[in-house]
PDB file of C-alpha atoms in Angstrom:
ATOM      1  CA  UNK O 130      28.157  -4.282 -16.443  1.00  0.00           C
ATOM      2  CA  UNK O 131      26.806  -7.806 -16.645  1.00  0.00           C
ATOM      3  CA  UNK O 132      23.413  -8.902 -14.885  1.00  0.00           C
ATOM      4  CA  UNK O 133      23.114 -12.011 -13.402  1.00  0.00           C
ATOM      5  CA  UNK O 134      20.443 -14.476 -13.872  1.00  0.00           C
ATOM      6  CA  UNK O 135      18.854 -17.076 -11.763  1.00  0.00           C
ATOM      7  CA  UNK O 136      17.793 -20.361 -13.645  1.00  0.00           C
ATOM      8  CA  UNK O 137      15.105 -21.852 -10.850  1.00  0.00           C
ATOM      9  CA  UNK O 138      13.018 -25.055 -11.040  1.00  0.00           C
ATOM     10  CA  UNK O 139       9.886 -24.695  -9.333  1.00  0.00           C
ATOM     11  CA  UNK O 140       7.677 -27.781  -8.307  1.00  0.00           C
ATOM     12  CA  UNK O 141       4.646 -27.908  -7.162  1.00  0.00           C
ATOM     13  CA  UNK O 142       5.052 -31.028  -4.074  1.00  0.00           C
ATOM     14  CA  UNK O 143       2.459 -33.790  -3.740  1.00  0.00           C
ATOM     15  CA  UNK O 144       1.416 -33.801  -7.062  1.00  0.00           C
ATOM     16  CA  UNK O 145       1.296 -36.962  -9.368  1.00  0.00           C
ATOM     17  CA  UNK O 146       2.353 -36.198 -12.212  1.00  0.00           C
ATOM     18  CA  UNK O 147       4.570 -33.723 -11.035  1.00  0.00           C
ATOM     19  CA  UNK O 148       3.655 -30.145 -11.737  1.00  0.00           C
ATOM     20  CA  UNK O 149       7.030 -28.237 -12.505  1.00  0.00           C
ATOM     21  CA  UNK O 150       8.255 -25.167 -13.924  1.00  0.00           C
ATOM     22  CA  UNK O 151      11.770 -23.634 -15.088  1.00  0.00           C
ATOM     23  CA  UNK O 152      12.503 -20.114 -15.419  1.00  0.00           C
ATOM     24  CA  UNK O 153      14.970 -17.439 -15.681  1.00  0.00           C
ATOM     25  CA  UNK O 154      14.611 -14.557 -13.419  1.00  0.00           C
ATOM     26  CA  UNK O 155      17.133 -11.836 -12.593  1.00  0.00           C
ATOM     27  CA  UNK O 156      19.190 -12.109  -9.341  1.00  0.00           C
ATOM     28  CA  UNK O 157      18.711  -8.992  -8.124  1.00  0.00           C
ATOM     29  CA  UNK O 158      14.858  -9.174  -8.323  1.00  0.00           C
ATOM     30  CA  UNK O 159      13.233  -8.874  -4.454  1.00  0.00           C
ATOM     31  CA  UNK O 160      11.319 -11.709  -3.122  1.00  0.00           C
ATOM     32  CA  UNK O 161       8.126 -10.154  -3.941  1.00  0.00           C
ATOM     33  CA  UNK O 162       8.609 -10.159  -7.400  1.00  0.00           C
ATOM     34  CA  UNK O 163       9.667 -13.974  -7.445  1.00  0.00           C
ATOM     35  CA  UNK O 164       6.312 -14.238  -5.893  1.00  0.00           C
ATOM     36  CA  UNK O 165       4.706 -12.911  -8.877  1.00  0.00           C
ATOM     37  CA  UNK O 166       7.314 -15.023 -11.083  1.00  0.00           C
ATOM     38  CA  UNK O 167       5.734 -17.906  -9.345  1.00  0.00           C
ATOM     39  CA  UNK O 168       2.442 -16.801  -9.185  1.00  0.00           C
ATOM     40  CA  UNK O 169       2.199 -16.192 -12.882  1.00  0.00           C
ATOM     41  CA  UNK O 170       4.532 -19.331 -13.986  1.00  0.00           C
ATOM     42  CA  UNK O 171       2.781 -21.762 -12.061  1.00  0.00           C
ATOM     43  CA  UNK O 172      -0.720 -20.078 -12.881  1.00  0.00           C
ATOM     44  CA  UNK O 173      -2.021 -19.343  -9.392  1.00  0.00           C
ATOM     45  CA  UNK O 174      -4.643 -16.319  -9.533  1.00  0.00           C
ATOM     46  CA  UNK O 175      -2.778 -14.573  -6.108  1.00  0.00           C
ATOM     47  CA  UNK O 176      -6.303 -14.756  -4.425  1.00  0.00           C
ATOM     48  CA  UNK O 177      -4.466 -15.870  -0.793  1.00  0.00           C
ATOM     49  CA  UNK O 178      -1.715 -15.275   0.985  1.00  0.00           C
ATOM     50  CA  UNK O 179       2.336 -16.790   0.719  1.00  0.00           C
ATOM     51  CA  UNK O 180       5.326 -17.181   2.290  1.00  0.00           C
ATOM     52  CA  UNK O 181       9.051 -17.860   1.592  1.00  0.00           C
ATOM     53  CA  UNK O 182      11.209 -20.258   3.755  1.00  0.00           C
ATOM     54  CA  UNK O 183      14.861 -19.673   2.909  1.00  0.00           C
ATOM     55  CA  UNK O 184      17.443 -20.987   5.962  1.00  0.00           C
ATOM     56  CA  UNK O 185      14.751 -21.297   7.945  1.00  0.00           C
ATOM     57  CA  UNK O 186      13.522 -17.356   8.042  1.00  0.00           C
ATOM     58  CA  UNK O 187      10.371 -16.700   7.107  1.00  0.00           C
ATOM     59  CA  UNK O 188       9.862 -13.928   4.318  1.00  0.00           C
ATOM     60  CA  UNK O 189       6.678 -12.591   2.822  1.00  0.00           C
ATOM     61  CA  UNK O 190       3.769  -9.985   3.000  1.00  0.00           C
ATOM     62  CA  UNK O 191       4.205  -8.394   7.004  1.00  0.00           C
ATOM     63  CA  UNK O 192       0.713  -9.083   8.744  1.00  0.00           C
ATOM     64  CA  UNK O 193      -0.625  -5.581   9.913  1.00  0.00           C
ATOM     65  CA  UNK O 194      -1.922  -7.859  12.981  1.00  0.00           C
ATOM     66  CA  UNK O 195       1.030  -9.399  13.830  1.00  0.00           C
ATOM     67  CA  UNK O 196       0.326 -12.693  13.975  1.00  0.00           C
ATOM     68  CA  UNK O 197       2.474 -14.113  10.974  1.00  0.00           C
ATOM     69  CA  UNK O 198       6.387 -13.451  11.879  1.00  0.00           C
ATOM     70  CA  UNK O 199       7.449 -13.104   8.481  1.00  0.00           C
ATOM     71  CA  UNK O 200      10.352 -10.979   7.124  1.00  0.00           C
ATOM     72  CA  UNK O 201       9.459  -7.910   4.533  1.00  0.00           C
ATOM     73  CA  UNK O 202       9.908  -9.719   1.230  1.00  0.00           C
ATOM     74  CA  UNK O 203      10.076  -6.227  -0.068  1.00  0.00           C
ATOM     75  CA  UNK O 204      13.488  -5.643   1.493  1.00  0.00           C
ATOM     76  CA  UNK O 205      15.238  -9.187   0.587  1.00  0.00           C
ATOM     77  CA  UNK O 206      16.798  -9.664  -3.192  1.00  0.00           C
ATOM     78  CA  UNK O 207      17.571 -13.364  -4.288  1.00  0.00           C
ATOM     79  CA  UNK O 208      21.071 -12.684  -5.038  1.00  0.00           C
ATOM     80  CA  UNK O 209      21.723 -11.867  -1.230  1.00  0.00           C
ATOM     81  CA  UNK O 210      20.423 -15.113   0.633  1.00  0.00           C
ATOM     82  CA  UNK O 211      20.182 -17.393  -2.890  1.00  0.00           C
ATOM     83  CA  UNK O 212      23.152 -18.269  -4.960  1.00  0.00           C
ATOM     84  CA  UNK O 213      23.748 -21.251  -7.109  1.00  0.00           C
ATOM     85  CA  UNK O 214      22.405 -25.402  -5.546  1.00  0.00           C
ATOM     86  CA  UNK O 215      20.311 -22.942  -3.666  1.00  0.00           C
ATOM     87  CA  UNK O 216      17.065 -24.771  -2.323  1.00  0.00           C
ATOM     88  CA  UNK O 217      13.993 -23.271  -0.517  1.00  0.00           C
ATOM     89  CA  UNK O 218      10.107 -23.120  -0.664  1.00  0.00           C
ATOM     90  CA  UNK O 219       7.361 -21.350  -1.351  1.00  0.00           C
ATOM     91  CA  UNK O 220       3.723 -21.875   0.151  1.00  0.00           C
ATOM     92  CA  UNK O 221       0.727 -20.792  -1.172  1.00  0.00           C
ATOM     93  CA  UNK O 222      -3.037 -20.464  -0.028  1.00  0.00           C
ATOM     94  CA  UNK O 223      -2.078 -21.406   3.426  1.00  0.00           C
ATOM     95  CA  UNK O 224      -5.807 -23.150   3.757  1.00  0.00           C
ATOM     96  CA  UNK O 225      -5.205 -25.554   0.812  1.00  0.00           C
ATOM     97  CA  UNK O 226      -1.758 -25.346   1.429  1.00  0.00           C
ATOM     98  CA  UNK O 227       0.420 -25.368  -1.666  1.00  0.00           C
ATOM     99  CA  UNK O 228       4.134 -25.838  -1.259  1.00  0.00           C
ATOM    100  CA  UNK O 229       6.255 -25.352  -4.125  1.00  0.00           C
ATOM    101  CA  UNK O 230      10.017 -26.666  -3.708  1.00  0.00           C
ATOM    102  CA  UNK O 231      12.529 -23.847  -5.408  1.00  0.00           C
ATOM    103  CA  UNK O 232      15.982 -24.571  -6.441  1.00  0.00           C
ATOM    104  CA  UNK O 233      18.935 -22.082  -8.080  1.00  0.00           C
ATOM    105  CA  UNK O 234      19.997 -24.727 -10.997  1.00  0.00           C
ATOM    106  CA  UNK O 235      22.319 -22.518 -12.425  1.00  0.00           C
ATOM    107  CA  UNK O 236      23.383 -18.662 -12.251  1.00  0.00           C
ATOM    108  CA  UNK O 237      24.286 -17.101 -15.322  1.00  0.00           C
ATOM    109  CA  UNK O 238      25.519 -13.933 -17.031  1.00  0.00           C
ATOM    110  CA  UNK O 239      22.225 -12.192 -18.835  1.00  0.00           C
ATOM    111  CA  UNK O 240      21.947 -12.339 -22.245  1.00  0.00           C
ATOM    112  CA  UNK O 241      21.524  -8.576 -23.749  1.00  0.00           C
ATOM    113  CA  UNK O 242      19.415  -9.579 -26.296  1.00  0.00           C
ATOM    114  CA  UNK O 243      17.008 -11.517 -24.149  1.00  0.00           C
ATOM    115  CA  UNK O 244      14.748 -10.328 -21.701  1.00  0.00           C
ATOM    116  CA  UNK O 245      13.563 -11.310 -18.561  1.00  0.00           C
ATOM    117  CA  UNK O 246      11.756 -13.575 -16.742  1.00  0.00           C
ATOM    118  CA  UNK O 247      11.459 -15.922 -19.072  1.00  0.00           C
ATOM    119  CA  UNK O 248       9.630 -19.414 -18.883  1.00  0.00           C
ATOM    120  CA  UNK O 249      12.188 -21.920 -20.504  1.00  0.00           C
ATOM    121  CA  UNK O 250       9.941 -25.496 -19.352  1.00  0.00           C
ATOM    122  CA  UNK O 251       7.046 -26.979 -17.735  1.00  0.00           C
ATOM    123  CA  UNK O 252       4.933 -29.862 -17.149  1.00  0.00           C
ATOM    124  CA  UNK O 253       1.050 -29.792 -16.268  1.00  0.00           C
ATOM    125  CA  UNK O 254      -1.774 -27.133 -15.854  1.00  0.00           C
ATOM    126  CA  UNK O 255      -1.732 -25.653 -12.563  1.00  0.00           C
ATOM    127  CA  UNK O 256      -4.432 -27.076 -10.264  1.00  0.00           C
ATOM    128  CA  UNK O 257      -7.731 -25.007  -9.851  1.00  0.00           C
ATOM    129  CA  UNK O 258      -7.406 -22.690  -7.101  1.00  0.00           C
ATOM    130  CA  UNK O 259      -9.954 -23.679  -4.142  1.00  0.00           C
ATOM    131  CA  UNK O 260      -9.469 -27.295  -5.150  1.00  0.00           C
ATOM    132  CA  UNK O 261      -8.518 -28.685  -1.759  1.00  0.00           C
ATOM    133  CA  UNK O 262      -4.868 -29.018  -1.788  1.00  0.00           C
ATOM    134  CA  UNK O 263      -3.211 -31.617  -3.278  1.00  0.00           C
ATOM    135  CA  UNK O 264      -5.646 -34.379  -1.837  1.00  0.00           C
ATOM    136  CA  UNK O 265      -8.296 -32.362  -3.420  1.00  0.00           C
ATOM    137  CA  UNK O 266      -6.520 -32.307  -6.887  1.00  0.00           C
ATOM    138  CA  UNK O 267      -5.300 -35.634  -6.736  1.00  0.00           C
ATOM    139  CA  UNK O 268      -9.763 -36.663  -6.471  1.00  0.00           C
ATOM    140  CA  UNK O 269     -10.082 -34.088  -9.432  1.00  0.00           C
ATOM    141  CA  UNK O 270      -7.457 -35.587 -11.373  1.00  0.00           C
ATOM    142  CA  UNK O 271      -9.152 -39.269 -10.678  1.00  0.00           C
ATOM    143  CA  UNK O 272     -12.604 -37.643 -11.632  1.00  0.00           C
ATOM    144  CA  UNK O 273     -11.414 -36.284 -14.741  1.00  0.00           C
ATOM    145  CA  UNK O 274      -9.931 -39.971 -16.075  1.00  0.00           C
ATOM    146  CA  UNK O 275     -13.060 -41.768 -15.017  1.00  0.00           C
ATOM    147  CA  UNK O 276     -14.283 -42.773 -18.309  1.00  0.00           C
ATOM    148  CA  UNK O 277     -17.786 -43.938 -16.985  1.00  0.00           C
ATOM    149  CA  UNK O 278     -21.007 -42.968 -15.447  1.00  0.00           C
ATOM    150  CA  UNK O 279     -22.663 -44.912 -12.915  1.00  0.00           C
ATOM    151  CA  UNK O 280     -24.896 -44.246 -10.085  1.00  0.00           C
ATOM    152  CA  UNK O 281     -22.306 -45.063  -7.228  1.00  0.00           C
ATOM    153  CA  UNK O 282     -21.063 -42.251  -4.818  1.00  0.00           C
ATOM    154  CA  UNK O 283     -17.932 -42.062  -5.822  1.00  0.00           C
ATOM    155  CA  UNK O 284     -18.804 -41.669  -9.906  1.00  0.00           C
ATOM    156  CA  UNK O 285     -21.587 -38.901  -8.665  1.00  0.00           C
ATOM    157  CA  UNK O 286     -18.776 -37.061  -6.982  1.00  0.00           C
ATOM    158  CA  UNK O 287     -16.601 -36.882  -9.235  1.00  0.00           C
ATOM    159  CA  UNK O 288     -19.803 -35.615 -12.078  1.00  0.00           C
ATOM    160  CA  UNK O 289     -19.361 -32.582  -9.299  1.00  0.00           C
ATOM    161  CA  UNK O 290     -15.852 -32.381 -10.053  1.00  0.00           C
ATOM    162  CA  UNK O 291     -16.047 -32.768 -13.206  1.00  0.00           C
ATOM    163  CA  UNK O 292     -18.199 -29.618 -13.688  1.00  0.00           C
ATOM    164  CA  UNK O 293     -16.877 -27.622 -11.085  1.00  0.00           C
ATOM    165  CA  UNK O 294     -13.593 -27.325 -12.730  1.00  0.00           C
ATOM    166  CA  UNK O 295     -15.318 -26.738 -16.373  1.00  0.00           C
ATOM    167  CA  UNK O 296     -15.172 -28.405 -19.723  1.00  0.00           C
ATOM    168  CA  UNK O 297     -11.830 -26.009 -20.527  1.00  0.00           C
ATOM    169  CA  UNK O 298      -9.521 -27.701 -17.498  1.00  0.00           C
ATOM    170  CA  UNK O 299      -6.668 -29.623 -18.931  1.00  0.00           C
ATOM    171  CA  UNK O 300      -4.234 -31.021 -16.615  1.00  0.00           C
ATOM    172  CA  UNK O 301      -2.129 -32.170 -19.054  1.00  0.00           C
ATOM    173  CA  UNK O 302      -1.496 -28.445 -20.908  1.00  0.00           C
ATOM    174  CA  UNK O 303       1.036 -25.918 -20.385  1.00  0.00           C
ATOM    175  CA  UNK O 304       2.198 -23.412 -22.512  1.00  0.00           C
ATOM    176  CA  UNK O 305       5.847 -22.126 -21.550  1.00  0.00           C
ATOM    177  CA  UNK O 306       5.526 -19.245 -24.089  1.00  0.00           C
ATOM    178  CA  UNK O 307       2.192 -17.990 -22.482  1.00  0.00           C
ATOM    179  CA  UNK O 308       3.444 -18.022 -19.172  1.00  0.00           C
ATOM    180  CA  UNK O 309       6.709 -16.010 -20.714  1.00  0.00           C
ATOM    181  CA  UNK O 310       4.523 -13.492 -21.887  1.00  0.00           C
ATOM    182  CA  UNK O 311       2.295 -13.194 -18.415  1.00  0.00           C
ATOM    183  CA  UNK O 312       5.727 -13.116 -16.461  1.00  0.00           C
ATOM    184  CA  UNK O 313       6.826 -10.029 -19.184  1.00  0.00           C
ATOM    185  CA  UNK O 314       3.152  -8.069 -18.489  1.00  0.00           C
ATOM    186  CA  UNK O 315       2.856  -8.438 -14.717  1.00  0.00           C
ATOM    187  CA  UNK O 316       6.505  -8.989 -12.749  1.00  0.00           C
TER     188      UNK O 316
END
């Protein structure tokens, strides 16, 4: 019997340069283990909480308290409310408020010899978690191609920038095979 396999497209929204990601996961995996897929493609640390929003239902960890309405992601698999031009999103940290735009490109027939999830593409480092959102990456981003030091407020901000997110940030690197192998460990 053939398995089959979801190519999806994630991307990170209000980003500039867009931070994307392409990967193959199989259909029949729940929505709690795309949530790792994502979590370890994208690079998030899973430090906060997430939701799904697929046909407008909400899916994702139940709150003990009640409060969020979501749907046990435990109980849903992508090949029973995703197929193929499929779109939906995924939020994360809902403080800084990541929202990640999904989309089914293809659905495909595993390959035996392959295994999954597997990170095919990307573009861009994932932004530093407690970074603000994307308004708060965007002034990281800006701090980090400042090429001078002066005494204004503005260039003495983004010195705090600067060394809050380290010497070792790169917003420009991703490594699709890396992010293969941390989907492989963890999902």
């Amino acid at each position: 019997m053939s398995r089959q396999i979801f190519q999806l497209k994630m991307s990170l929204t209000g980003t500039r340069p867009p931070v994307w990601r392409r990967v193959l996961v199989p259909a029949g995996y729940t929505l709690d283990r795309l949530h790792r897929v994502v979590q370890h493609a994208m690079g998030w640390r899973d430090c906060h909480l997430h939701s799904f929003e697929i046909d407008a239902m909400q899916y994702g960890e139940p709150d003990p308290d009640g409060e969020l309405a979501l749907h046990d992601e435990l109980d849903v698999r992508l090949d029973a409310v995703l197929g193929k031009g499929s779109r939906f999103s995924y939020t994360y940290d809902f403080g800084d408020w990541w929202e990640h735009d999904l989309v089914v490109e293809d659905a495909l027939t595993a390959d035996p010899d392959e295994r999954y999830p597997l990170c095919l593409a990307g573009e861009r480092a994932c932004p530093p978690e407690g970074v603000g959102g994307p308004l708060g990456y965007q002034a990281l981003l800006e701090a980090l191609d400042e090429q001078s030091e002066t005494a204004d407020p503005v260039s003495a901000r983004h010195a705090m920038l600067r060394d809050w997110a380290g010497s070792t940030f790169d917003p420009s690197r991703f490594d699709p095979a890396r992010a293969t192998t941390l989907l492989r460990h963890f999902c």
